[in-house]
Coordinates of C-alpha atoms in Angstrom, one line a residue:
M1 CA 6.9 46.1 -86.9
S2 CA 6.1 48.2 -89.9
K3 CA 3.0 50.0 -90.5
K4 CA 2.2 48.0 -93.5
N5 CA 2.4 44.7 -91.2
I6 CA 0.0 46.3 -88.6
V7 CA -2.4 47.1 -91.3
A8 CA -2.3 43.7 -92.8
Q9 CA -2.6 41.8 -89.4
T10 CA -5.4 44.1 -88.4
L11 CA -7.3 43.3 -91.8
L12 CA -6.7 39.5 -91.2
L13 CA -8.2 40.1 -87.6
C14 CA -11.3 41.5 -88.7
L15 CA -11.8 39.2 -91.5
D16 CA -11.3 36.2 -89.1
L17 CA -14.1 37.8 -87.0
L18 CA -16.4 38.3 -89.8
L19 CA -15.8 34.8 -91.2
I20 CA -16.8 33.4 -87.7
S21 CA -19.9 35.2 -87.4
M22 CA -20.9 34.0 -91.0
A23 CA -20.3 30.6 -89.8
I24 CA -22.2 31.1 -86.7
F25 CA -25.2 32.7 -88.8
L26 CA -25.2 29.9 -91.1
A27 CA -25.2 27.2 -88.4
V28 CA -28.1 28.7 -87.0
F29 CA -29.9 29.2 -90.3
I30 CA -29.2 25.3 -91.1
R31 CA -30.4 24.3 -87.3
N32 CA -33.5 26.3 -87.7
N33 CA -34.5 25.7 -91.3
I34 CA -33.0 22.2 -92.6
L35 CA -32.4 20.1 -89.5
P36 CA -35.9 20.4 -88.4
N37 CA -37.1 18.3 -91.6
I38 CA -34.7 15.7 -90.3
M39 CA -35.0 15.8 -86.5
L40 CA -37.6 17.5 -84.2
F41 CA -35.7 20.8 -83.4
E42 CA -37.1 23.9 -81.9
P43 CA -35.7 27.3 -83.6
V44 CA -32.7 29.0 -81.5
S45 CA -32.0 32.7 -81.5
Y46 CA -29.6 34.2 -83.9
I47 CA -28.6 36.9 -81.9
E48 CA -28.0 34.6 -78.9
Y49 CA -25.5 32.9 -80.8
L50 CA -23.9 35.9 -82.6
V51 CA -23.0 37.9 -79.6
Y52 CA -21.7 34.9 -77.5
P53 CA -18.3 36.1 -77.5
F54 CA -16.4 32.9 -76.5
P55 CA -15.9 31.2 -80.0
Y56 CA -14.3 34.5 -81.4
V57 CA -12.2 35.1 -78.2
I58 CA -10.9 31.4 -78.3
I59 CA -10.3 31.1 -82.0
V60 CA -8.5 34.4 -82.3
T61 CA -6.3 33.7 -79.1
L62 CA -5.4 30.3 -80.5
F63 CA -4.7 32.1 -84.0
M64 CA -2.3 34.4 -81.9
W65 CA -0.7 31.5 -80.2
F66 CA -0.1 29.5 -83.5
G67 CA 1.3 32.6 -85.1
L68 CA -1.1 32.9 -87.7
Y69 CA -1.3 36.8 -87.8
T70 CA 2.7 36.9 -87.6
R71 CA 4.4 34.0 -89.4
R72 CA 4.3 33.3 -93.0
Y73 CA 2.8 30.0 -93.5
D74 CA 1.9 28.6 -96.9
L75 CA -1.9 27.9 -97.8
W76 CA -1.8 24.1 -96.7
Q77 CA 0.5 24.5 -93.3
E78 CA -2.1 27.4 -92.4
S79 CA -5.0 25.3 -93.2
L80 CA -3.8 22.5 -90.8
F81 CA -3.4 25.0 -88.0
I82 CA -6.9 26.4 -88.5
I83 CA -8.1 22.9 -88.5
K84 CA -6.2 22.2 -85.2
V85 CA -7.5 25.4 -83.6
C86 CA -11.3 24.8 -84.7
F87 CA -10.9 21.3 -83.1
I88 CA -9.2 22.4 -79.9
S89 CA -11.9 25.5 -79.7
F90 CA -14.7 23.0 -80.1
I91 CA -13.4 21.0 -77.1
I92 CA -12.7 24.2 -74.9
I93 CA -16.3 25.7 -75.7
F94 CA -18.1 22.5 -75.0
A95 CA -16.1 21.8 -71.7
T96 CA -16.7 25.1 -70.5
L97 CA -20.5 25.1 -71.1
A98 CA -20.6 21.5 -69.4
L99 CA -18.6 22.5 -66.5
G100 CA -20.7 25.8 -66.1
K101 CA -24.0 23.7 -66.5
N102 CA -24.9 25.8 -69.5
I103 CA -24.7 23.0 -72.0
E104 CA -28.7 22.6 -72.2
Y105 CA -29.1 26.2 -73.2
Y106 CA -26.8 25.7 -76.4
S107 CA -27.4 23.6 -79.2
R108 CA -24.8 21.3 -79.9
A109 CA -25.6 21.1 -83.5
V110 CA -25.0 24.9 -84.0
L111 CA -21.5 24.6 -82.1
L112 CA -20.5 21.7 -84.5
L113 CA -21.4 23.3 -87.6
S114 CA -20.3 26.8 -87.0
L115 CA -16.7 25.2 -86.4
F116 CA -17.3 22.7 -89.2
L117 CA -18.2 26.0 -91.5
S118 CA -15.1 27.9 -90.2
V119 CA -12.6 25.4 -91.3
I120 CA -13.9 25.8 -94.5
F121 CA -14.5 29.8 -94.6
L122 CA -11.4 30.7 -92.8
P123 CA -8.6 29.3 -95.0
I124 CA -10.4 30.5 -98.1
G125 CA -11.1 33.9 -97.0
R126 CA -7.5 34.3 -95.9
Y127 CA -6.2 33.0 -99.0
F128 CA -8.0 35.8 -100.9
L129 CA -7.3 38.6 -98.6
K130 CA -3.6 37.7 -98.6
K131 CA -3.6 37.9 -102.5
S132 CA -5.3 41.1 -102.3
L133 CA -2.9 42.6 -99.6
F134 CA 0.2 41.5 -101.3
R135 CA -1.0 43.1 -104.7
L136 CA -1.6 46.3 -102.6
G137 CA 2.1 45.8 -101.3
L138 CA 0.9 45.4 -97.8
W139 CA 1.7 41.6 -97.2
E140 CA 5.1 41.7 -99.1
R141 CA 8.2 41.3 -97.0
K142 CA 11.6 42.2 -98.7
V143 CA 14.4 39.4 -98.4
K144 CA 18.0 39.2 -98.8
F145 CA 19.0 35.5 -99.7
I146 CA 22.3 34.2 -98.9
G147 CA 23.5 31.5 -100.8
N148 CA 22.9 29.6 -104.1
L149 CA 18.9 29.5 -105.0
N150 CA 17.9 26.3 -106.2
K151 CA 14.6 25.6 -107.8
N152 CA 12.8 24.8 -104.6
E153 CA 14.0 27.8 -103.0
I154 CA 12.9 30.1 -105.7
G155 CA 9.5 28.8 -105.5
I156 CA 9.2 30.4 -101.9
F157 CA 9.3 33.8 -103.7
N158 CA 6.4 32.9 -106.1
S159 CA 3.7 32.8 -103.6
P160 CA 1.7 35.6 -102.8
H161 CA 0.0 33.8 -99.9
V162 CA 3.5 33.7 -98.1
G163 CA 4.5 37.2 -99.2
Y164 CA 8.3 37.0 -99.4
V165 CA 10.1 38.9 -102.3
L166 CA 13.4 39.3 -103.3
S167 CA 14.9 42.8 -102.4
K168 CA 16.6 44.5 -105.4
D169 CA 18.6 46.8 -103.1
D170 CA 20.0 46.9 -99.7
T171 CA 16.7 47.4 -97.7
Y172 CA 15.3 44.2 -96.4
D173 CA 13.2 42.7 -93.5
V174 CA 14.0 39.2 -93.5
I175 CA 17.4 37.3 -94.2
F176 CA 17.3 33.8 -95.7
I177 CA 20.4 31.9 -95.2
S178 CA 21.1 28.3 -97.4
S179 CA 23.5 26.7 -95.2
G180 CA 24.8 24.4 -97.9
D181 CA 27.9 26.2 -98.8
K182 CA 28.7 28.0 -95.5
S183 CA 30.9 27.0 -92.5
V184 CA 29.5 26.9 -89.1
S185 CA 31.5 30.3 -88.1
E186 CA 30.0 32.1 -91.1
L187 CA 26.7 30.9 -90.3
N188 CA 26.8 32.1 -86.7
D189 CA 28.2 35.7 -87.8
L190 CA 25.3 35.9 -90.4
I191 CA 22.7 35.2 -87.8
E192 CA 24.2 37.1 -85.0
S193 CA 24.7 40.2 -86.9
N194 CA 21.2 40.0 -88.5
K195 CA 19.6 39.4 -85.1
L196 CA 21.3 42.5 -83.5
L197 CA 19.5 44.6 -86.3
N198 CA 16.2 42.9 -85.2
R199 CA 15.7 41.5 -88.5
E200 CA 14.0 38.1 -89.0
V201 CA 16.4 35.2 -89.8
L202 CA 15.2 32.2 -91.9
F203 CA 17.5 29.2 -92.1
I204 CA 17.5 26.5 -94.7
P205 CA 19.1 23.4 -93.3
V206 CA 21.5 21.3 -95.0
L207 CA 19.3 18.1 -94.6
N208 CA 16.7 19.3 -97.1
Q209 CA 15.0 15.7 -97.6
Y210 CA 13.1 15.9 -94.4
D211 CA 9.9 17.9 -93.2
F212 CA 11.1 19.1 -89.8
T213 CA 7.6 20.4 -89.0
Q214 CA 6.5 16.6 -88.1
S215 CA 9.7 16.5 -85.8
V216 CA 9.8 17.1 -82.0
L217 CA 12.6 19.6 -80.9
Y218 CA 13.9 19.1 -77.7
N219 CA 16.1 21.6 -75.8
N220 CA 18.8 20.3 -73.2
F221 CA 19.5 23.0 -71.1
S222 CA 22.4 21.8 -69.1
T223 CA 24.3 21.2 -72.3
R224 CA 22.8 23.9 -74.5
L225 CA 22.0 21.2 -77.3
N226 CA 19.3 21.1 -79.5
L227 CA 18.1 17.8 -80.4
F228 CA 15.3 16.9 -82.9
T229 CA 13.4 13.7 -83.9
L230 CA 13.4 12.1 -87.5
E231 CA 11.4 9.0 -88.0
N232 CA 9.6 7.3 -91.0
K233 CA 5.7 7.6 -89.7
L234 CA 4.7 5.4 -92.9
L235 CA 6.1 2.2 -90.9
G236 CA 4.0 2.6 -87.9
K237 CA 1.1 0.3 -87.8
Q238 CA -1.3 2.7 -86.6
N239 CA -0.6 5.1 -89.6
K240 CA -0.7 1.9 -92.0
I241 CA -4.2 1.1 -90.8
L242 CA -5.2 4.8 -90.9
K243 CA -4.0 5.1 -94.6
Y244 CA -5.9 1.7 -95.4
L245 CA -8.8 3.3 -93.9
L246 CA -8.8 6.5 -95.9
D247 CA -8.2 4.5 -99.1
Y248 CA -11.3 2.2 -98.5
V249 CA -13.7 5.0 -97.1
L250 CA -13.1 7.3 -100.0
V251 CA -13.1 4.8 -102.5
L252 CA -16.4 3.1 -101.5
S253 CA -18.1 6.2 -100.7
T254 CA -17.5 7.6 -104.0
L255 CA -18.2 4.3 -105.9
P256 CA -21.7 5.5 -107.4
F257 CA -19.8 8.6 -109.2
W258 CA -16.5 6.9 -110.4
G259 CA -18.5 3.7 -111.2
G260 CA -20.7 5.7 -113.6
L261 CA -17.6 7.6 -115.3
I262 CA -16.0 4.2 -115.9
L263 CA -19.3 2.9 -117.7
L264 CA -19.5 5.9 -119.9
I265 CA -15.9 6.0 -120.9
S266 CA -16.1 2.4 -121.5
I267 CA -19.0 2.9 -124.0
K268 CA -17.2 5.8 -125.7
L269 CA -14.2 3.6 -126.3
K270 CA -16.3 0.7 -127.6
L271 CA -18.3 3.0 -129.9
E272 CA -14.7 4.2 -131.3
D273 CA -13.1 1.1 -131.8
P274 CA -15.2 -2.0 -131.4
K275 CA -12.5 -4.3 -131.7
G276 CA -10.1 -2.6 -129.4
K277 CA -9.8 -3.3 -125.6
I278 CA -11.3 -0.9 -123.1
F279 CA -8.5 -1.4 -120.2
F280 CA -4.9 -1.4 -120.9
L281 CA -3.0 -3.7 -118.3
Q282 CA 0.6 -3.3 -117.4
K283 CA 3.0 -4.9 -115.1
R284 CA 4.2 -2.4 -112.5
L285 CA 6.2 -2.5 -109.2
G286 CA 4.4 -2.7 -105.9
Q287 CA 5.0 -2.6 -102.6
E288 CA 8.3 -4.3 -101.6
G289 CA 9.0 -4.9 -105.4
K290 CA 5.9 -7.0 -106.1
I291 CA 5.0 -7.2 -109.6
F292 CA 1.2 -6.5 -110.1
Y293 CA -1.2 -5.5 -113.2
C294 CA -2.0 -1.9 -113.5
Y295 CA -5.4 -0.8 -115.2
K296 CA -5.7 2.0 -117.3
F297 CA -7.8 3.1 -119.8
R298 CA -6.6 2.3 -123.5
T299 CA -5.7 5.7 -125.0
M300 CA -3.7 4.5 -127.8
V301 CA -4.4 2.9 -131.4
S302 CA -4.4 -0.9 -131.5
D303 CA -1.8 -1.0 -134.4
Q304 CA 1.5 0.4 -133.5
S305 CA 3.6 -1.2 -136.4
F306 CA 4.7 2.0 -137.4
M307 CA 6.4 3.2 -134.4
Q308 CA 10.1 1.9 -135.3
Q309 CA 10.2 3.8 -138.7
W310 CA 8.6 6.7 -136.8
L311 CA 11.6 6.7 -134.3
I312 CA 14.2 6.5 -136.9
D313 CA 12.5 9.6 -138.5
N314 CA 12.5 11.5 -135.0
P315 CA 15.5 11.0 -133.4
E316 CA 14.8 13.9 -130.8
E317 CA 11.8 12.0 -129.5
R318 CA 14.0 9.0 -128.8
D319 CA 16.1 11.3 -127.1
Y320 CA 13.4 12.8 -124.9
Y321 CA 12.1 9.7 -124.0
A322 CA 15.5 8.4 -122.7
V323 CA 15.4 11.3 -120.3
Y324 CA 11.6 11.5 -119.4
H325 CA 10.3 7.9 -120.3
K326 CA 7.5 9.7 -122.5
Y327 CA 7.5 11.2 -126.1
I328 CA 6.9 14.7 -126.9
N329 CA 4.2 14.0 -129.7
D330 CA 3.4 10.6 -129.0
P331 CA 1.6 9.4 -132.5
R332 CA -0.4 6.2 -130.9
I333 CA -2.5 8.3 -128.9
T334 CA -6.0 8.8 -130.1
K335 CA -8.0 12.1 -130.1
F336 CA -10.3 10.7 -127.2
G337 CA -7.1 9.4 -125.7
H338 CA -5.5 12.9 -125.3
F339 CA -8.6 14.1 -123.6
L340 CA -8.3 11.1 -120.9
R341 CA -4.6 11.9 -120.2
R342 CA -5.0 15.6 -120.0
T343 CA -7.8 15.1 -117.6
S344 CA -6.0 12.1 -115.7
L345 CA -9.4 10.1 -116.4
D346 CA -7.4 7.3 -118.2
E347 CA -6.3 6.3 -114.5
L348 CA -9.6 6.0 -113.1
P349 CA -9.6 2.1 -113.2
Q350 CA -6.8 2.3 -110.8
L351 CA -9.3 2.7 -108.1
F352 CA -10.1 -1.2 -108.8
N353 CA -6.4 -1.6 -107.8
V354 CA -6.9 0.3 -104.7
L355 CA -10.0 -2.1 -103.9
K356 CA -7.6 -5.2 -104.6
G357 CA -4.8 -3.9 -102.1
D358 CA -2.4 -3.4 -104.9
M359 CA -2.3 0.3 -105.0
S360 CA -3.3 3.4 -102.5
L361 CA -5.0 6.4 -103.6
V362 CA -1.8 8.5 -102.5
G363 CA 1.4 7.2 -103.0
N364 CA 4.5 7.1 -105.7
R365 CA 3.2 6.6 -109.0
P366 CA 4.0 3.0 -110.1
Y367 CA 7.2 2.5 -111.7
M368 CA 7.7 0.0 -114.7
V369 CA 9.4 -3.3 -114.1
E370 CA 12.4 -2.4 -116.3
E371 CA 12.8 1.0 -114.2
Q372 CA 13.9 -0.9 -111.0
Q373 CA 17.4 -1.1 -111.9
K374 CA 17.6 2.6 -113.0
M375 CA 16.0 3.4 -109.3
K376 CA 19.1 2.3 -107.7
D377 CA 19.4 2.7 -104.1
A378 CA 16.2 4.7 -104.0
A379 CA 14.1 1.9 -104.9
S380 CA 14.8 0.4 -101.2
I381 CA 12.8 3.6 -99.9
I382 CA 10.3 4.2 -102.8
L383 CA 8.9 0.5 -102.7
M384 CA 8.5 0.4 -99.0
S385 CA 5.0 1.5 -99.6
K386 CA 2.2 0.9 -102.1
P387 CA 2.1 2.9 -105.3
G388 CA -0.5 5.7 -105.8
V389 CA -3.2 6.6 -108.1
T390 CA -2.0 10.0 -107.5
G391 CA 1.1 11.3 -105.9
L392 CA 3.6 14.2 -105.0
W393 CA 5.1 13.6 -108.6
Q394 CA 1.5 14.6 -110.1
V395 CA 1.1 17.6 -108.3
S396 CA 4.9 19.1 -108.4
G397 CA 5.3 19.1 -112.0
R398 CA 3.8 16.1 -113.5
S399 CA 5.5 14.8 -116.8
D400 CA 7.8 17.7 -116.8
V401 CA 10.3 16.5 -114.2
S402 CA 13.3 14.0 -115.1
F403 CA 13.4 10.6 -113.8
E404 CA 16.2 11.4 -111.3
E405 CA 13.8 14.6 -110.0
R406 CA 11.0 12.0 -109.9
L407 CA 13.0 9.8 -107.8
Q408 CA 13.9 12.6 -105.4
I409 CA 10.2 13.6 -105.1
D410 CA 9.1 10.1 -104.3
S411 CA 11.9 9.5 -101.7
W412 CA 10.7 12.7 -100.2
Y413 CA 7.4 11.5 -99.9
I414 CA 7.9 8.4 -98.2
K415 CA 10.2 9.7 -95.7
N416 CA 8.2 12.7 -94.7
W417 CA 4.6 10.9 -94.9
S418 CA 1.7 12.0 -92.9
I419 CA -2.0 11.7 -93.3
W420 CA -2.1 15.5 -93.9
N421 CA 0.2 15.4 -96.9
D422 CA -2.1 12.7 -98.5
I423 CA -5.0 15.1 -98.0
V424 CA -3.1 17.9 -99.5
I425 CA -2.3 15.7 -102.5
L426 CA -5.7 14.7 -102.9
F427 CA -7.2 18.4 -102.9
K428 CA -4.0 19.3 -105.4
T429 CA -4.9 16.7 -107.7
V430 CA -8.7 17.9 -108.2
G431 CA -6.8 21.0 -109.3
V432 CA -4.7 19.6 -111.6
V433 CA -7.8 17.5 -113.2
L434 CA -9.8 20.5 -113.5
R435 CA -6.9 22.6 -115.1
K436 CA -6.5 19.7 -117.5
D437 CA -2.9 19.6 -116.3
G438 CA -2.4 15.8 -116.7
A439 CA 0.1 13.6 -118.5
S440 CA 0.6 14.5 -122.1

């Protein structure tokens, strides 16, 4: 291990300890100063909780177990491991105190709050520290890539959080092998030669349409075979119920916020065009190909009779639409309509579709009815689930991807669905909206 890696890991460890202590301090503060206004609580000692070593030891030990100091996870996978660690830590600490008959001496509110706050502080703190370490050259690892780089693989080297950089010379710490154009014997030789030199070997499998982190890997010792499971979790009854509950809990709990927004936008649209409609209804493909009316705010002018001549005058727009199913500079969109689209607020009425059961909060964006034939074999996979108000396509390039790329992205989402993926997409959607990176 290089000196740079040791320094980086030490700084990460120190940051984790600092953030855990901050979480405990804030938890005690809330317990002493806010909760007594709601429930009758006696104040507890800050020092008693800050010097209690068990939370620090358990969390750091589990971080080491999950490889959070050595492995290069992206932000979202690292965040998932942090949530798991904090949940396991709470169970271990609570059980230990209960078995030792010390539970009455420690506030359960402080334990719960400190671990909840750790889930917030640790991913954010690590994100900014890793960015700083990467800029200083302490978090980067030089990579030699063997194979042909595609667009997704290039993205691996654009993340300061992961820290991999393509080597420009013959010095490198890690070897990436893309297996697509290599024979089995070539792959074995490459892996063995680099393992002998104590280099880290990362292998990109041929089956790149599956998320193997959700698979279970089995080793059959007697036959020396590795087996892994692949399943469509979205078809499971429990997962369907979980996704259904996530939709309704989030939509109903935020009803006052988005309901008020819809009211304000509706008033603005009526003031601009008293004769125009507020909502635009369009037939779209739902689950199993069922056709439903998808709600959106009207963002275009009512009179579109000029479009035929405009397309004759702008053939490049017609060609662009043939590929992306959108226009570069659509003259039908109003000034306020551009704002609604950039912020994705035009799609807010689709929350009514969620309540009706036509759509889900997260899923593949609903396809037009006439697009079903163009979807070909992908239709049987994509239409297995309800379409979503937001989806992987939105946070992976939005309107800048071709129809074929969109089909690939949507198929990947269905094949590799998990509740965590839905949560990540929801968080990323917030970023898209705040950056005004919506559909053009």
